[in-house]
Coordinates of C-alpha atoms in Angstrom, one line a residue:
X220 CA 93.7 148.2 45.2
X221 CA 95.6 145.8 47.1
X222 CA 95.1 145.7 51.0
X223 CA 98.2 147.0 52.5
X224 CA 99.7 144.8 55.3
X225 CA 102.2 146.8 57.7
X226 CA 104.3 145.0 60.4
X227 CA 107.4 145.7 62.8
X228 CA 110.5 144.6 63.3
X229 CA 113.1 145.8 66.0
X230 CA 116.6 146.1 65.1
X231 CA 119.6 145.9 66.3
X232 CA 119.3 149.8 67.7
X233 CA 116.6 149.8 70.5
X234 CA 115.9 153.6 69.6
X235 CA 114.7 152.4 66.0
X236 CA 112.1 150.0 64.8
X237 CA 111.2 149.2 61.1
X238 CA 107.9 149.3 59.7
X239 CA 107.7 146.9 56.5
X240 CA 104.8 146.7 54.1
X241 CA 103.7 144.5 51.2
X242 CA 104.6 147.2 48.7
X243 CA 107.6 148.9 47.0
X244 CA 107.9 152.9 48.3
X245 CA 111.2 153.6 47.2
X246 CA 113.7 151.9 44.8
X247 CA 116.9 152.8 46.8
X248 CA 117.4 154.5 50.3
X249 CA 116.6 158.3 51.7
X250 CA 117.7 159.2 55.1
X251 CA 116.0 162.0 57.1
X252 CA 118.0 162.2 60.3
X253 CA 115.7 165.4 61.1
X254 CA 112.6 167.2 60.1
X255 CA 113.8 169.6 58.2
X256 CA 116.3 167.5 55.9
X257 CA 112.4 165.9 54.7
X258 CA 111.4 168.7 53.1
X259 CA 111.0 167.2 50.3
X260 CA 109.1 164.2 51.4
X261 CA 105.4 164.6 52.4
X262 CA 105.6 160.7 53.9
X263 CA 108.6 162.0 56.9
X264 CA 107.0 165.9 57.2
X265 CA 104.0 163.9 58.3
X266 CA 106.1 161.5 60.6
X267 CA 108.0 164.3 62.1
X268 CA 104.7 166.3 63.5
X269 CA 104.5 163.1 65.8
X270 CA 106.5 164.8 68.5
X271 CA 108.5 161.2 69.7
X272 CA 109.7 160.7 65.9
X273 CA 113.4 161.9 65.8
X274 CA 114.6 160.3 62.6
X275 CA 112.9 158.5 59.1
X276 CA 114.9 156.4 57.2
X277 CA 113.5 154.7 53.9
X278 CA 114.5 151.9 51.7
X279 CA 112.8 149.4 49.7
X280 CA 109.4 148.3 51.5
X281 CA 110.1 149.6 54.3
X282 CA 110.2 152.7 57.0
X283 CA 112.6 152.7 59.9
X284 CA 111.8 155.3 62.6
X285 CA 113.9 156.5 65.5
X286 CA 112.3 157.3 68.4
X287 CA 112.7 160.1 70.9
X288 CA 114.6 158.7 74.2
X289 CA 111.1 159.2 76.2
X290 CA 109.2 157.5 74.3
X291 CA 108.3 153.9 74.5
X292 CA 107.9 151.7 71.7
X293 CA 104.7 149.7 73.4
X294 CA 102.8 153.4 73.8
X295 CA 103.8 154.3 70.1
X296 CA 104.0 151.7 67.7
X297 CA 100.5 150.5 67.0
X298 CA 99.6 154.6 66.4
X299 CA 103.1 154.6 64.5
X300 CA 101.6 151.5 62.4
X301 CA 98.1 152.9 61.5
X302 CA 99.9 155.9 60.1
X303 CA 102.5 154.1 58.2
X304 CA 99.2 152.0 56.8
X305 CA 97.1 154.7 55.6
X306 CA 100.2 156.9 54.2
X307 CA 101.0 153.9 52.0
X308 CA 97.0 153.6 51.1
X309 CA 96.7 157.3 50.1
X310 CA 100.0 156.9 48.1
X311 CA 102.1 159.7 50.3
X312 CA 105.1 160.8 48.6
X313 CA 108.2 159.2 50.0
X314 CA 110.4 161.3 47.6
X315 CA 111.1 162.0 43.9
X316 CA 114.3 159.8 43.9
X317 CA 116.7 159.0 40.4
X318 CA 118.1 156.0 41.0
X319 CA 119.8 154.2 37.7
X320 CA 118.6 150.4 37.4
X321 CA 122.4 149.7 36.5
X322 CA 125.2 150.9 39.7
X323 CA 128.2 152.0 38.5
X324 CA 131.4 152.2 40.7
X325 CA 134.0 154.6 40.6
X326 CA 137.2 155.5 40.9
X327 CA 140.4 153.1 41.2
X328 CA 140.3 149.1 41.2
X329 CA 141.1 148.7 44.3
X330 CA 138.0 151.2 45.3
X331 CA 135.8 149.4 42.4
X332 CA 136.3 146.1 44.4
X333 CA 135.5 147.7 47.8
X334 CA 132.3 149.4 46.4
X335 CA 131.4 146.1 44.8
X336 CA 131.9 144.1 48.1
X337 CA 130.0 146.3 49.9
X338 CA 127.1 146.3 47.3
X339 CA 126.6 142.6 47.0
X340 CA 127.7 141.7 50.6
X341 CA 126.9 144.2 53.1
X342 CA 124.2 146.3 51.5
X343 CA 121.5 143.4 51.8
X344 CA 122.4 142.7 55.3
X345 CA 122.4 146.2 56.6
X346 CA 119.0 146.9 54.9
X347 CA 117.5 143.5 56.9
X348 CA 118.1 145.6 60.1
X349 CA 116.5 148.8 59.1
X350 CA 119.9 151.0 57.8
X351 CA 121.8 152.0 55.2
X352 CA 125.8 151.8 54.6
X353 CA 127.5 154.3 52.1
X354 CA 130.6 154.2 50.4
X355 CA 132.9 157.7 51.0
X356 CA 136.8 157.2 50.2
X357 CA 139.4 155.2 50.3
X358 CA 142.9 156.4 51.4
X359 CA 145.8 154.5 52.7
X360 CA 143.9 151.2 53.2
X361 CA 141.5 153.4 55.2
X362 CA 137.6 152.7 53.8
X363 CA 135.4 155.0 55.1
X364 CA 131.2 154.6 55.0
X365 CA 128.8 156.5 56.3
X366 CA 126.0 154.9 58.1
X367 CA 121.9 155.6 57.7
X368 CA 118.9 154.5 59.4
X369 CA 118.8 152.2 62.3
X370 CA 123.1 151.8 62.2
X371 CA 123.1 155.2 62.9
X372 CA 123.8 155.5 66.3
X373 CA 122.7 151.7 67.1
X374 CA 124.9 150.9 69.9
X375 CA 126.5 147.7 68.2
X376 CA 127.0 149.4 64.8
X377 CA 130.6 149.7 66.3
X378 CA 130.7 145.9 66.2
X379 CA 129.3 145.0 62.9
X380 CA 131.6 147.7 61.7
X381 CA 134.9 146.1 63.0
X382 CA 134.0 142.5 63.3
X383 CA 131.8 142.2 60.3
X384 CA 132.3 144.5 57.3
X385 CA 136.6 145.2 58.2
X386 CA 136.9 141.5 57.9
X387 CA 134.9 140.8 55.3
X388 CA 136.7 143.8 53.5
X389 CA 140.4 142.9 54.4
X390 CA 139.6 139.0 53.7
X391 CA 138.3 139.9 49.5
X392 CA 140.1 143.2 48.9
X393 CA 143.7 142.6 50.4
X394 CA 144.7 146.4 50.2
X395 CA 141.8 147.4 52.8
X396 CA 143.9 147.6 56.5
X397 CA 140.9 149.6 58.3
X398 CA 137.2 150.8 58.0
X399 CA 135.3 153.5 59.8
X400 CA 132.0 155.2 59.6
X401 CA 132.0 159.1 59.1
X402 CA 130.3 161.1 62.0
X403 CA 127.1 162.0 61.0

């Protein structure tokens, strides 16, 4: 077996750092913004019997965790990284996900285009900081998303939102006039 190599990154949301390891856990993304939406996920039941551990957000090679407001990273995150080390070493369940190799868009062109914009475009850079971004609807040149992991809540997720994805969106799919993230 492989040694397995864990180390942090903070992101943009100071309540949320991501653990990354040399080693695929999950193809695609699973969000559990509490313990008891991780009942199916042996890896974030564990995480959540830390009691500063308020949200686990997985994608790719990496864990994002959200800490509790009282807690502080430099008293946490070296106990938060052993555990993260020797969950991927014993092989913990992240979760039984289906995820088809190919994506396939729905609905309208105009919603195909969005969907493919923010798959190609925004999906990669969300995931570098730690989150997830989620297509919902389109109505009346409205996009809406919904927002996982570290952009949810992260304090300039308002800011990437507006200045980065509503441009990029209104610059490649004309019809888009606005986009905003679902409340959680």
């Amino acid at each position: 077996m492989a040694t397995i190599n864990v180390y942090t990154e903070s992101t943009p949301n100071p309540s949320t750092m991501k653990f990354l390891v040399n080693k695929l856990l999950i193809n695609g993304s699973v969000d559990f913004p509490n313990k008891e939406a991780a009942q199916d996920s042996p890896f974030a039941l564990e995480l959540f019997k830390f009691n500063f551990v308020n949200g686990v957000f997985f994608a790719s090679n990496f864990v994002t965790i959200t800490k509790t407001e009282d807690a502080e990273w430099e008293d946490i995150e070296a106990l938060l990284k052993d555990f993260v080390k020797g969950a991927v070493e014993s092989e913990l369940a992240v979760k039984t996900v289906h995820h088809d190799t190919e994506v396939n868009f729905e609905g309208t062109e105009t919603e195909v285009k969005i969907q493919q914009v923010l798959h190609d475009y925004v999906r990669p850079a969300v995931e570098q900081d730690g989150g997830a971004i989620h297509y919902k609807s389109f109505n009346e040149g409205v996009v809406t998303v919904e927002l996982k992991g570290s952009c949810s809540g992260c304090p300039s997720s308002t800011i990437t939102l507006k200045a980065g994805i509503e441009g990029l969106l209104k610059r490649m799919v004309p019809e888009v006039t606005e986009v905003v993230a679902e409340a959680m």
